Amino acid sequence: MWQLTSIELYKIFRRPRTYISFAAITALIGAVQLGLKVDGQSYVDFMIGSISSLEIEGNILNGYLICYIILQMLLVQVPLLVTLISADMISGEANMGTLRLVLTKPFSRTQWLLSKFFAASIYTLLLLTWMACMALFGSMLIFGTDDMMLLKSSYIVILDDTDVFWRYVGAFGFAAVSMVAVAALGFLLSIFSENSIGPIVTTMSIIVFLTVLSTMNIPFYNYIRPYLFVTHMNNWKEFFDVQVNAENQSLTGTIQNSSRIINSIIVLLLHIVAFVGAAVVIFKKKDITT
Amino acid sequence: MKHFKPYIKAIGKVFIVFMVAMYTYVNAYTQDMTPLVLKVKAKLDQVNSYTADGVMKTDIVFIKAPISKVKVFYKKPNTFKLERSGGISLLPKGGVSINMSNMLATTNFTAFAAGEETIKGVKVRVVKLIPMSESSDVVLTTMYIDEANLLIMKAVTTTKENGTYEMEMTYGKFANYGLPDKVVFSFNTKDYKLPKGITLEFEEGAKPNDANLLKNKKGRVTINYFNYVVN
């Protein structure tokens, strides 16, 4: 299985388009960091201007906050970059006419399909690792570290600087599960097409459509929202909220809604299993004509 | 007329007693308390500067902050700085920087008595302090002074810009210098406005009742001081 996965990884990383995602992430994060380095004070003034009744001291615009800002912006776009590869995994082979040839090799369709999925997942994880290096470590290097201050919709959270890093480890781990779910959807759709554009566009359209549904606050959609995987993709932010005691002191090392994180991970994992399972079942019954 | 004479005399006596009582009462409650305040000021003026370490607890309904270490610097006449040791601090504007010494930094005030009360079992004189300078941000300060020890046990300050603040002091080892071991600083949070959606946060279940809590609850910052270095 690992041999098959290695071959698939080799194929992925031989393609120039694979590196477009890494380049895009590097450019985007670099642009945000440069902008905030040059004129970050204006951003901070805008951010805290509306809480003028409070006196704020300390390095607000530090590496931890910059990484959070970047993640908020980029985790909406990263599914597109993940889809570019995952939705091409099977359809790309069909498009090149190599699918029938590959399946004559002495391993099962399930093995071959799973190795393809594992390769797509490893690519996704590498992309996120690169993003973590650039957004977190890069920002820590450029802007330094300090406590992290977050303006939530109805309250402010200040996290002690010793209490932040593990939250990012958790948040990136959560984001990895989310992105693998996106990869699984693209992977499923790629078995239906003989060119890559169709599954890529369809995957993105589904994600955009479901994101709109999950953000609309219409009671009718509230019933289905908990079952949509895109609803749960944003819950990495839960890592950055703390519990408080009776005296309203935040408790270091705690998470306000850990059950929400666990629930979201379960929903995302179920989607991954469902998408990949469906892909295996359908692919096994499929007539391979190309 | 003769018959009315005893009545007129009696009424006259009652009137004189009433006037004496009124005079005593009014005198007691409009008594100039400047000498007492100046004595307290003289006690605080023994200290030219000090630094102190402290632990600060912030209990404000819309802020989740950890307990943090702070360092306080004071230099006569009214330089006071509170720094969080390596971190971000979020405190009500102008409030926590108010301390006993800078409250009494000038002698340009009118002080008059406003009764007596008991705080933590200690009998205190209530003194109203009105700054004479029109440019002063402080409109009125009510001090609760332990007359025997010349210590300010509590102060309520109303400012032009930053609302009303209340400070309650607990004294210990440094009572001789008028420096508290513990200060509880309270203020009303109902006028505090929070930004909406600036960080693109649209999370669900973000304490929906907080808006109501905000209207009812007082913010409280407690600082426990230790390691005073007095000069």
PDB file of N, CA, C and O in Angstrom, chain B residues 22-94:
ATOM      1  N   MET B  22     -30.156  73.406  64.759  1.00  0.00           N
ATOM      2  CA  MET B  22     -29.933  73.558  63.307  1.00  0.00           C
ATOM      3  C   MET B  22     -28.492  73.975  63.028  1.00  0.00           C
ATOM      4  O   MET B  22     -27.828  73.436  62.133  1.00  0.00           O
ATOM      5  N   TYR B  23     -28.016  74.937  63.851  1.00  0.00           N
ATOM      6  CA  TYR B  23     -26.662  75.449  63.670  1.00  0.00           C
ATOM      7  C   TYR B  23     -25.645  74.310  63.868  1.00  0.00           C
ATOM      8  O   TYR B  23     -24.730  74.106  63.073  1.00  0.00           O
ATOM      9  N   THR B  24     -25.886  73.542  64.945  1.00  0.00           N
ATOM     10  CA  THR B  24     -24.974  72.425  65.263  1.00  0.00           C
ATOM     11  C   THR B  24     -24.973  71.412  64.113  1.00  0.00           C
ATOM     12  O   THR B  24     -23.932  70.936  63.679  1.00  0.00           O
ATOM     13  N   TYR B  25     -26.213  71.107  63.659  1.00  0.00           N
ATOM     14  CA  TYR B  25     -26.357  70.111  62.587  1.00  0.00           C
ATOM     15  C   TYR B  25     -25.657  70.582  61.298  1.00  0.00           C
ATOM     16  O   TYR B  25     -24.840  69.873  60.719  1.00  0.00           O
ATOM     17  N   VAL B  26     -25.983  71.799  60.904  1.00  0.00           N
ATOM     18  CA  VAL B  26     -25.423  72.346  59.660  1.00  0.00           C
ATOM     19  C   VAL B  26     -23.910  72.466  59.766  1.00  0.00           C
ATOM     20  O   VAL B  26     -23.166  72.092  58.867  1.00  0.00           O
ATOM     21  N   ASN B  27     -23.482  72.923  60.965  1.00  0.00           N
ATOM     22  CA  ASN B  27     -22.044  73.086  61.180  1.00  0.00           C
ATOM     23  C   ASN B  27     -21.335  71.744  61.070  1.00  0.00           C
ATOM     24  O   ASN B  27     -20.267  71.631  60.469  1.00  0.00           O
ATOM     25  N   ALA B  28     -21.988  70.730  61.630  1.00  0.00           N
ATOM     26  CA  ALA B  28     -21.365  69.402  61.611  1.00  0.00           C
ATOM     27  C   ALA B  28     -21.213  68.878  60.189  1.00  0.00           C
ATOM     28  O   ALA B  28     -20.241  68.220  59.867  1.00  0.00           O
ATOM     29  N   TYR B  29     -22.190  69.146  59.357  1.00  0.00           N
ATOM     30  CA  TYR B  29     -22.167  68.567  58.014  1.00  0.00           C
ATOM     31  C   TYR B  29     -21.604  69.468  56.933  1.00  0.00           C
ATOM     32  O   TYR B  29     -21.481  69.066  55.789  1.00  0.00           O
ATOM     33  N   THR B  30     -21.274  70.669  57.244  1.00  0.00           N
ATOM     34  CA  THR B  30     -20.592  71.506  56.251  1.00  0.00           C
ATOM     35  C   THR B  30     -19.230  71.922  56.781  1.00  0.00           C
ATOM     36  O   THR B  30     -18.612  72.828  56.287  1.00  0.00           O
ATOM     37  N   GLN B  31     -18.802  71.173  57.785  1.00  0.00           N
ATOM     38  CA  GLN B  31     -17.522  71.457  58.426  1.00  0.00           C
ATOM     39  C   GLN B  31     -16.398  71.336  57.403  1.00  0.00           C
ATOM     40  O   GLN B  31     -16.380  70.399  56.607  1.00  0.00           O
ATOM     41  N   ASP B  32     -15.504  72.288  57.435  1.00  0.00           N
ATOM     42  CA  ASP B  32     -14.371  72.255  56.503  1.00  0.00           C
ATOM     43  C   ASP B  32     -13.433  71.120  56.924  1.00  0.00           C
ATOM     44  O   ASP B  32     -12.912  71.113  58.046  1.00  0.00           O
ATOM     45  N   MET B  33     -13.248  70.173  56.042  1.00  0.00           N
ATOM     46  CA  MET B  33     -12.420  69.011  56.366  1.00  0.00           C
ATOM     47  C   MET B  33     -11.025  69.113  55.757  1.00  0.00           C
ATOM     48  O   MET B  33     -10.284  68.132  55.737  1.00  0.00           O
ATOM     49  N   THR B  34     -10.686  70.301  55.257  1.00  0.00           N
ATOM     50  CA  THR B  34      -9.368  70.471  54.633  1.00  0.00           C
ATOM     51  C   THR B  34      -8.221  70.064  55.570  1.00  0.00           C
ATOM     52  O   THR B  34      -7.302  69.366  55.132  1.00  0.00           O
ATOM     53  N   PRO B  35      -8.267  70.441  56.863  1.00  0.00           N
ATOM     54  CA  PRO B  35      -7.154  70.029  57.734  1.00  0.00           C
ATOM     55  C   PRO B  35      -6.961  68.503  57.773  1.00  0.00           C
ATOM     56  O   PRO B  35      -5.828  68.022  57.715  1.00  0.00           O
ATOM     57  N   LEU B  36      -8.079  67.768  57.846  1.00  0.00           N
ATOM     58  CA  LEU B  36      -7.972  66.305  57.886  1.00  0.00           C
ATOM     59  C   LEU B  36      -7.363  65.769  56.572  1.00  0.00           C
ATOM     60  O   LEU B  36      -6.456  64.929  56.581  1.00  0.00           O
ATOM     61  N   VAL B  37      -7.855  66.308  55.459  1.00  0.00           N
ATOM     62  CA  VAL B  37      -7.349  65.854  54.154  1.00  0.00           C
ATOM     63  C   VAL B  37      -5.865  66.201  54.021  1.00  0.00           C
ATOM     64  O   VAL B  37      -5.075  65.392  53.509  1.00  0.00           O
ATOM     65  N   LEU B  38      -5.497  67.367  54.526  1.00  0.00           N
ATOM     66  CA  LEU B  38      -4.079  67.769  54.444  1.00  0.00           C
ATOM     67  C   LEU B  38      -3.191  66.871  55.316  1.00  0.00           C
ATOM     68  O   LEU B  38      -2.061  66.577  54.959  1.00  0.00           O
ATOM     69  N   LYS B  39      -3.768  66.407  56.433  1.00  0.00           N
ATOM     70  CA  LYS B  39      -3.009  65.479  57.283  1.00  0.00           C
ATOM     71  C   LYS B  39      -2.773  64.159  56.526  1.00  0.00           C
ATOM     72  O   LYS B  39      -1.691  63.593  56.578  1.00  0.00           O
ATOM     73  N   VAL B  40      -3.831  63.712  55.857  1.00  0.00           N
ATOM     74  CA  VAL B  40      -3.708  62.468  55.061  1.00  0.00           C
ATOM     75  C   VAL B  40      -2.682  62.679  53.957  1.00  0.00           C
ATOM     76  O   VAL B  40      -1.823  61.826  53.701  1.00  0.00           O
ATOM     77  N   LYS B  41      -2.760  63.827  53.317  1.00  0.00           N
ATOM     78  CA  LYS B  41      -1.825  64.153  52.236  1.00  0.00           C
ATOM     79  C   LYS B  41      -0.383  64.173  52.762  1.00  0.00           C
ATOM     80  O   LYS B  41       0.534  63.648  52.126  1.00  0.00           O
ATOM     81  N   ALA B  42      -0.213  64.765  53.950  1.00  0.00           N
ATOM     82  CA  ALA B  42       1.133  64.839  54.539  1.00  0.00           C
ATOM     83  C   ALA B  42       1.681  63.435  54.784  1.00  0.00           C
ATOM     84  O   ALA B  42       2.862  63.166  54.565  1.00  0.00           O
ATOM     85  N   LYS B  43       0.786  62.540  55.188  1.00  0.00           N
ATOM     86  CA  LYS B  43       1.213  61.158  55.431  1.00  0.00           C
ATOM     87  C   LYS B  43       1.654  60.505  54.113  1.00  0.00           C
ATOM     88  O   LYS B  43       2.685  59.829  54.049  1.00  0.00           O
ATOM     89  N   LEU B  44       0.871  60.728  53.086  1.00  0.00           N
ATOM     90  CA  LEU B  44       1.210  60.148  51.771  1.00  0.00           C
ATOM     91  C   LEU B  44       2.472  60.790  51.202  1.00  0.00           C
ATOM     92  O   LEU B  44       3.247  60.142  50.498  1.00  0.00           O
ATOM     93  N   ASP B  45       2.678  62.061  51.533  1.00  0.00           N
ATOM     94  CA  ASP B  45       3.845  62.797  51.011  1.00  0.00           C
ATOM     95  C   ASP B  45       5.174  62.339  51.613  1.00  0.00           C
ATOM     96  O   ASP B  45       6.237  62.740  51.144  1.00  0.00           O
ATOM     97  N   GLN B  46       5.087  61.493  52.642  1.00  0.00           N
ATOM     98  CA  GLN B  46       6.343  60.936  53.176  1.00  0.00           C
ATOM     99  C   GLN B  46       7.062  60.128  52.107  1.00  0.00           C
ATOM    100  O   GLN B  46       8.267  59.966  52.126  1.00  0.00           O
ATOM    101  N   VAL B  47       6.271  59.599  51.197  1.00  0.00           N
ATOM    102  CA  VAL B  47       6.831  58.731  50.155  1.00  0.00           C
ATOM    103  C   VAL B  47       7.143  59.573  48.920  1.00  0.00           C
ATOM    104  O   VAL B  47       6.256  60.222  48.365  1.00  0.00           O
ATOM    105  N   ASN B  48       8.421  59.583  48.528  1.00  0.00           N
ATOM    106  CA  ASN B  48       8.793  60.324  47.310  1.00  0.00           C
ATOM    107  C   ASN B  48       8.520  59.498  46.058  1.00  0.00           C
ATOM    108  O   ASN B  48       8.079  60.006  45.049  1.00  0.00           O
ATOM    109  N   SER B  49       8.838  58.229  46.163  1.00  0.00           N
ATOM    110  CA  SER B  49       8.562  57.326  45.042  1.00  0.00           C
ATOM    111  C   SER B  49       8.490  55.906  45.587  1.00  0.00           C
ATOM    112  O   SER B  49       9.004  55.621  46.663  1.00  0.00           O
ATOM    113  N   TYR B  50       7.833  55.062  44.854  1.00  0.00           N
ATOM    114  CA  TYR B  50       7.836  53.644  45.224  1.00  0.00           C
ATOM    115  C   TYR B  50       7.606  52.774  43.996  1.00  0.00           C
ATOM    116  O   TYR B  50       7.087  53.230  42.972  1.00  0.00           O
ATOM    117  N   THR B  51       8.034  51.546  44.127  1.00  0.00           N
ATOM    118  CA  THR B  51       7.674  50.538  43.127  1.00  0.00           C
ATOM    119  C   THR B  51       7.068  49.375  43.914  1.00  0.00           C
ATOM    120  O   THR B  51       7.392  49.185  45.086  1.00  0.00           O
ATOM    121  N   ALA B  52       6.226  48.655  43.259  1.00  0.00           N
ATOM    122  CA  ALA B  52       5.628  47.489  43.925  1.00  0.00           C
ATOM    123  C   ALA B  52       5.273  46.444  42.892  1.00  0.00           C
ATOM    124  O   ALA B  52       4.948  46.775  41.743  1.00  0.00           O
ATOM    125  N   ASP B  53       5.385  45.194  43.289  1.00  0.00           N
ATOM    126  CA  ASP B  53       4.887  44.113  42.445  1.00  0.00           C
ATOM    127  C   ASP B  53       3.471  43.811  42.891  1.00  0.00           C
ATOM    128  O   ASP B  53       3.106  44.080  44.039  1.00  0.00           O
ATOM    129  N   GLY B  54       2.718  43.256  42.003  1.00  0.00           N
ATOM    130  CA  GLY B  54       1.342  42.937  42.365  1.00  0.00           C
ATOM    131  C   GLY B  54       0.759  41.861  41.489  1.00  0.00           C
ATOM    132  O   GLY B  54       1.338  41.472  40.480  1.00  0.00           O
ATOM    133  N   VAL B  55      -0.374  41.382  41.928  1.00  0.00           N
ATOM    134  CA  VAL B  55      -1.121  40.406  41.127  1.00  0.00           C
ATOM    135  C   VAL B  55      -2.472  41.038  40.818  1.00  0.00           C
ATOM    136  O   VAL B  55      -3.159  41.514  41.716  1.00  0.00           O
ATOM    137  N   MET B  56      -2.798  41.060  39.536  1.00  0.00           N
ATOM    138  CA  MET B  56      -4.021  41.755  39.123  1.00  0.00           C
ATOM    139  C   MET B  56      -5.073  40.764  38.617  1.00  0.00           C
ATOM    140  O   MET B  56      -4.793  39.917  37.783  1.00  0.00           O
ATOM    141  N   LYS B  57      -6.266  40.897  39.155  1.00  0.00           N
ATOM    142  CA  LYS B  57      -7.392  40.085  38.683  1.00  0.00           C
ATOM    143  C   LYS B  57      -8.375  41.027  38.003  1.00  0.00           C
ATOM    144  O   LYS B  57      -8.759  42.042  38.587  1.00  0.00           O
ATOM    145  N   THR B  58      -8.757  40.698  36.791  1.00  0.00           N
ATOM    146  CA  THR B  58      -9.720  41.530  36.067  1.00  0.00           C
ATOM    147  C   THR B  58     -11.056  40.797  36.015  1.00  0.00           C
ATOM    148  O   THR B  58     -11.128  39.703  35.471  1.00  0.00           O
ATOM    149  N   ASP B  59     -12.064  41.387  36.598  1.00  0.00           N
ATOM    150  CA  ASP B  59     -13.396  40.770  36.568  1.00  0.00           C
ATOM    151  C   ASP B  59     -14.343  41.721  35.842  1.00  0.00           C
ATOM    152  O   ASP B  59     -15.041  42.512  36.447  1.00  0.00           O
ATOM    153  N   ILE B  60     -14.278  41.639  34.522  1.00  0.00           N
ATOM    154  CA  ILE B  60     -15.163  42.456  33.689  1.00  0.00           C
ATOM    155  C   ILE B  60     -15.912  41.478  32.807  1.00  0.00           C
ATOM    156  O   ILE B  60     -15.296  40.610  32.178  1.00  0.00           O
ATOM    157  N   VAL B  61     -17.235  41.600  32.768  1.00  0.00           N
ATOM    158  CA  VAL B  61     -18.055  40.550  32.176  1.00  0.00           C
ATOM    159  C   VAL B  61     -17.702  40.256  30.708  1.00  0.00           C
ATOM    160  O   VAL B  61     -17.798  39.131  30.252  1.00  0.00           O
ATOM    161  N   PHE B  62     -17.241  41.252  29.972  1.00  0.00           N
ATOM    162  CA  PHE B  62     -16.958  41.017  28.552  1.00  0.00           C
ATOM    163  C   PHE B  62     -15.470  40.814  28.270  1.00  0.00           C
ATOM    164  O   PHE B  62     -15.051  40.858  27.111  1.00  0.00           O
ATOM    165  N   ILE B  63     -14.695  40.618  29.323  1.00  0.00           N
ATOM    166  CA  ILE B  63     -13.268  40.348  29.114  1.00  0.00           C
ATOM    167  C   ILE B  63     -12.892  39.043  29.804  1.00  0.00           C
ATOM    168  O   ILE B  63     -13.172  38.860  30.985  1.00  0.00           O
ATOM    169  N   LYS B  64     -12.284  38.157  29.032  1.00  0.00           N
ATOM    170  CA  LYS B  64     -11.753  36.929  29.627  1.00  0.00           C
ATOM    171  C   LYS B  64     -10.245  37.097  29.683  1.00  0.00           C
ATOM    172  O   LYS B  64      -9.581  37.015  28.656  1.00  0.00           O
ATOM    173  N   ALA B  65      -9.749  37.384  30.854  1.00  0.00           N
ATOM    174  CA  ALA B  65      -8.306  37.627  30.979  1.00  0.00           C
ATOM    175  C   ALA B  65      -7.735  36.776  32.101  1.00  0.00           C
ATOM    176  O   ALA B  65      -8.419  36.533  33.095  1.00  0.00           O
ATOM    177  N   PRO B  66      -6.491  36.346  31.950  1.00  0.00           N
ATOM    178  CA  PRO B  66      -5.892  35.554  33.023  1.00  0.00           C
ATOM    179  C   PRO B  66      -5.417  36.444  34.173  1.00  0.00           C
ATOM    180  O   PRO B  66      -5.248  37.653  33.991  1.00  0.00           O
ATOM    181  N   ILE B  67      -5.190  35.839  35.322  1.00  0.00           N
ATOM    182  CA  ILE B  67      -4.580  36.575  36.442  1.00  0.00           C
ATOM    183  C   ILE B  67      -3.169  36.938  36.000  1.00  0.00           C
ATOM    184  O   ILE B  67      -2.465  36.121  35.415  1.00  0.00           O
ATOM    185  N   SER B  68      -2.769  38.189  36.230  1.00  0.00           N
ATOM    186  CA  SER B  68      -1.457  38.572  35.704  1.00  0.00           C
ATOM    187  C   SER B  68      -0.637  39.317  36.748  1.00  0.00           C
ATOM    188  O   SER B  68      -1.179  39.923  37.677  1.00  0.00           O
ATOM    189  N   LYS B  69       0.656  39.235  36.554  1.00  0.00           N
ATOM    190  CA  LYS B  69       1.562  39.959  37.437  1.00  0.00           C
ATOM    191  C   LYS B  69       1.708  41.379  36.917  1.00  0.00           C
ATOM    192  O   LYS B  69       1.791  41.582  35.705  1.00  0.00           O
ATOM    193  N   VAL B  70       1.717  42.337  37.825  1.00  0.00           N
ATOM    194  CA  VAL B  70       1.877  43.734  37.405  1.00  0.00           C
ATOM    195  C   VAL B  70       2.991  44.397  38.214  1.00  0.00           C
ATOM    196  O   VAL B  70       3.377  43.899  39.278  1.00  0.00           O
ATOM    197  N   LYS B  71       3.485  45.464  37.667  1.00  0.00           N
ATOM    198  CA  LYS B  71       4.469  46.261  38.395  1.00  0.00           C
ATOM    199  C   LYS B  71       3.958  47.700  38.411  1.00  0.00           C
ATOM    200  O   LYS B  71       3.461  48.195  37.393  1.00  0.00           O
ATOM    201  N   VAL B  72       4.068  48.305  39.560  1.00  0.00           N
ATOM    202  CA  VAL B  72       3.546  49.665  39.723  1.00  0.00           C
ATOM    203  C   VAL B  72       4.702  50.606  40.054  1.00  0.00           C
ATOM    204  O   VAL B  72       5.588  50.257  40.832  1.00  0.00           O
ATOM    205  N   PHE B  73       4.699  51.754  39.401  1.00  0.00           N
ATOM    206  CA  PHE B  73       5.722  52.769  39.655  1.00  0.00           C
ATOM    207  C   PHE B  73       5.013  54.051  40.066  1.00  0.00           C
ATOM    208  O   PHE B  73       4.039  54.444  39.433  1.00  0.00           O
ATOM    209  N   TYR B  74       5.521  54.690  41.112  1.00  0.00           N
ATOM    210  CA  TYR B  74       4.961  55.984  41.505  1.00  0.00           C
ATOM    211  C   TYR B  74       6.102  56.947  41.799  1.00  0.00           C
ATOM    212  O   TYR B  74       7.119  56.574  42.388  1.00  0.00           O
ATOM    213  N   LYS B  75       5.936  58.188  41.360  1.00  0.00           N
ATOM    214  CA  LYS B  75       6.899  59.230  41.696  1.00  0.00           C
ATOM    215  C   LYS B  75       6.134  60.510  41.984  1.00  0.00           C
ATOM    216  O   LYS B  75       5.192  60.844  41.262  1.00  0.00           O
ATOM    217  N   LYS B  76       6.499  61.145  43.058  1.00  0.00           N
ATOM    218  CA  LYS B  76       5.850  62.397  43.443  1.00  0.00           C
ATOM    219  C   LYS B  76       6.012  63.441  42.339  1.00  0.00           C
ATOM    220  O   LYS B  76       7.077  63.483  41.749  1.00  0.00           O
ATOM    221  N   PRO B  77       5.090  64.268  42.004  1.00  0.00           N
ATOM    222  CA  PRO B  77       3.811  64.428  42.681  1.00  0.00           C
ATOM    223  C   PRO B  77       2.713  63.490  42.143  1.00  0.00           C
ATOM    224  O   PRO B  77       1.875  63.049  42.923  1.00  0.00           O
ATOM    225  N   ASN B  78       2.695  63.223  40.846  1.00  0.00           N
ATOM    226  CA  ASN B  78       1.548  62.430  40.383  1.00  0.00           C
ATOM    227  C   ASN B  78       1.868  61.510  39.207  1.00  0.00           C
ATOM    228  O   ASN B  78       1.047  61.328  38.319  1.00  0.00           O
ATOM    229  N   THR B  79       3.079  60.955  39.204  1.00  0.00           N
ATOM    230  CA  THR B  79       3.394  59.987  38.157  1.00  0.00           C
ATOM    231  C   THR B  79       3.062  58.593  38.682  1.00  0.00           C
ATOM    232  O   THR B  79       3.636  58.148  39.681  1.00  0.00           O
ATOM    233  N   PHE B  80       2.132  57.931  38.023  1.00  0.00           N
ATOM    234  CA  PHE B  80       1.738  56.589  38.434  1.00  0.00           C
ATOM    235  C   PHE B  80       1.607  55.730  37.199  1.00  0.00           C
ATOM    236  O   PHE B  80       0.930  56.084  36.245  1.00  0.00           O
ATOM    237  N   LYS B  81       2.285  54.609  37.213  1.00  0.00           N
ATOM    238  CA  LYS B  81       2.239  53.737  36.041  1.00  0.00           C
ATOM    239  C   LYS B  81       2.023  52.299  36.483  1.00  0.00           C
ATOM    240  O   LYS B  81       2.676  51.831  37.421  1.00  0.00           O
ATOM    241  N   LEU B  82       1.099  51.643  35.810  1.00  0.00           N
ATOM    242  CA  LEU B  82       0.849  50.234  36.103  1.00  0.00           C
ATOM    243  C   LEU B  82       1.186  49.441  34.851  1.00  0.00           C
ATOM    244  O   LEU B  82       0.620  49.682  33.786  1.00  0.00           O
ATOM    245  N   GLU B  83       2.151  48.546  34.966  1.00  0.00           N
ATOM    246  CA  GLU B  83       2.567  47.763  33.798  1.00  0.00           C
ATOM    247  C   GLU B  83       2.347  46.297  34.062  1.00  0.00           C
ATOM    248  O   GLU B  83       2.669  45.791  35.133  1.00  0.00           O
ATOM    249  N   ARG B  84       1.814  45.620  33.053  1.00  0.00           N
ATOM    250  CA  ARG B  84       1.698  44.168  33.162  1.00  0.00           C
ATOM    251  C   ARG B  84       3.028  43.579  32.752  1.00  0.00           C
ATOM    252  O   ARG B  84       3.603  44.007  31.752  1.00  0.00           O
ATOM    253  N   SER B  85       3.536  42.641  33.551  1.00  0.00           N
ATOM    254  CA  SER B  85       4.854  42.088  33.246  1.00  0.00           C
ATOM    255  C   SER B  85       4.787  41.254  31.967  1.00  0.00           C
ATOM    256  O   SER B  85       4.342  40.115  31.984  1.00  0.00           O
ATOM    257  N   GLY B  86       5.211  41.875  30.863  1.00  0.00           N
ATOM    258  CA  GLY B  86       5.289  41.165  29.596  1.00  0.00           C
ATOM    259  C   GLY B  86       3.961  40.633  29.127  1.00  0.00           C
ATOM    260  O   GLY B  86       3.755  39.428  29.094  1.00  0.00           O
ATOM    261  N   GLY B  87       3.062  41.488  28.778  1.00  0.00           N
ATOM    262  CA  GLY B  87       1.781  41.001  28.261  1.00  0.00           C
ATOM    263  C   GLY B  87       0.866  42.149  27.897  1.00  0.00           C
ATOM    264  O   GLY B  87       1.248  43.310  27.979  1.00  0.00           O
ATOM    265  N   ILE B  88      -0.339  41.778  27.480  1.00  0.00           N
ATOM    266  CA  ILE B  88      -1.315  42.795  27.090  1.00  0.00           C
ATOM    267  C   ILE B  88      -2.235  43.067  28.279  1.00  0.00           C
ATOM    268  O   ILE B  88      -2.721  42.133  28.911  1.00  0.00           O
ATOM    269  N   SER B  89      -2.440  44.332  28.576  1.00  0.00           N
ATOM    270  CA  SER B  89      -3.399  44.653  29.628  1.00  0.00           C
ATOM    271  C   SER B  89      -4.512  45.507  29.055  1.00  0.00           C
ATOM    272  O   SER B  89      -4.297  46.318  28.167  1.00  0.00           O
ATOM    273  N   LEU B  90      -5.681  45.276  29.574  1.00  0.00           N
ATOM    274  CA  LEU B  90      -6.887  45.931  29.083  1.00  0.00           C
ATOM    275  C   LEU B  90      -7.615  46.467  30.309  1.00  0.00           C
ATOM    276  O   LEU B  90      -8.189  45.708  31.067  1.00  0.00           O
ATOM    277  N   LEU B  91      -7.541  47.768  30.493  1.00  0.00           N
ATOM    278  CA  LEU B  91      -8.100  48.342  31.712  1.00  0.00           C
ATOM    279  C   LEU B  91      -8.947  49.559  31.387  1.00  0.00           C
ATOM    280  O   LEU B  91      -8.740  50.195  30.350  1.00  0.00           O
ATOM    281  N   PRO B  92      -9.893  49.885  32.255  1.00  0.00           N
ATOM    282  CA  PRO B  92     -10.714  51.064  31.998  1.00  0.00           C
ATOM    283  C   PRO B  92      -9.860  52.321  31.915  1.00  0.00           C
ATOM    284  O   PRO B  92      -8.956  52.506  32.726  1.00  0.00           O
ATOM    285  N   LYS B  93     -10.151  53.119  30.919  1.00  0.00           N
ATOM    286  CA  LYS B  93      -9.314  54.299  30.649  1.00  0.00           C
ATOM    287  C   LYS B  93      -9.300  55.266  31.834  1.00  0.00           C
ATOM    288  O   LYS B  93     -10.329  55.601  32.382  1.00  0.00           O
ATOM    289  N   GLY B  94      -8.104  55.691  32.186  1.00  0.00           N
ATOM    290  CA  GLY B  94      -7.947  56.719  33.224  1.00  0.00           C
ATOM    291  C   GLY B  94      -8.231  56.237  34.626  1.00  0.00           C
ATOM    292  O   GLY B  94      -7.945  56.911  35.597  1.00  0.00           O
TER     293      GLY B  94
END
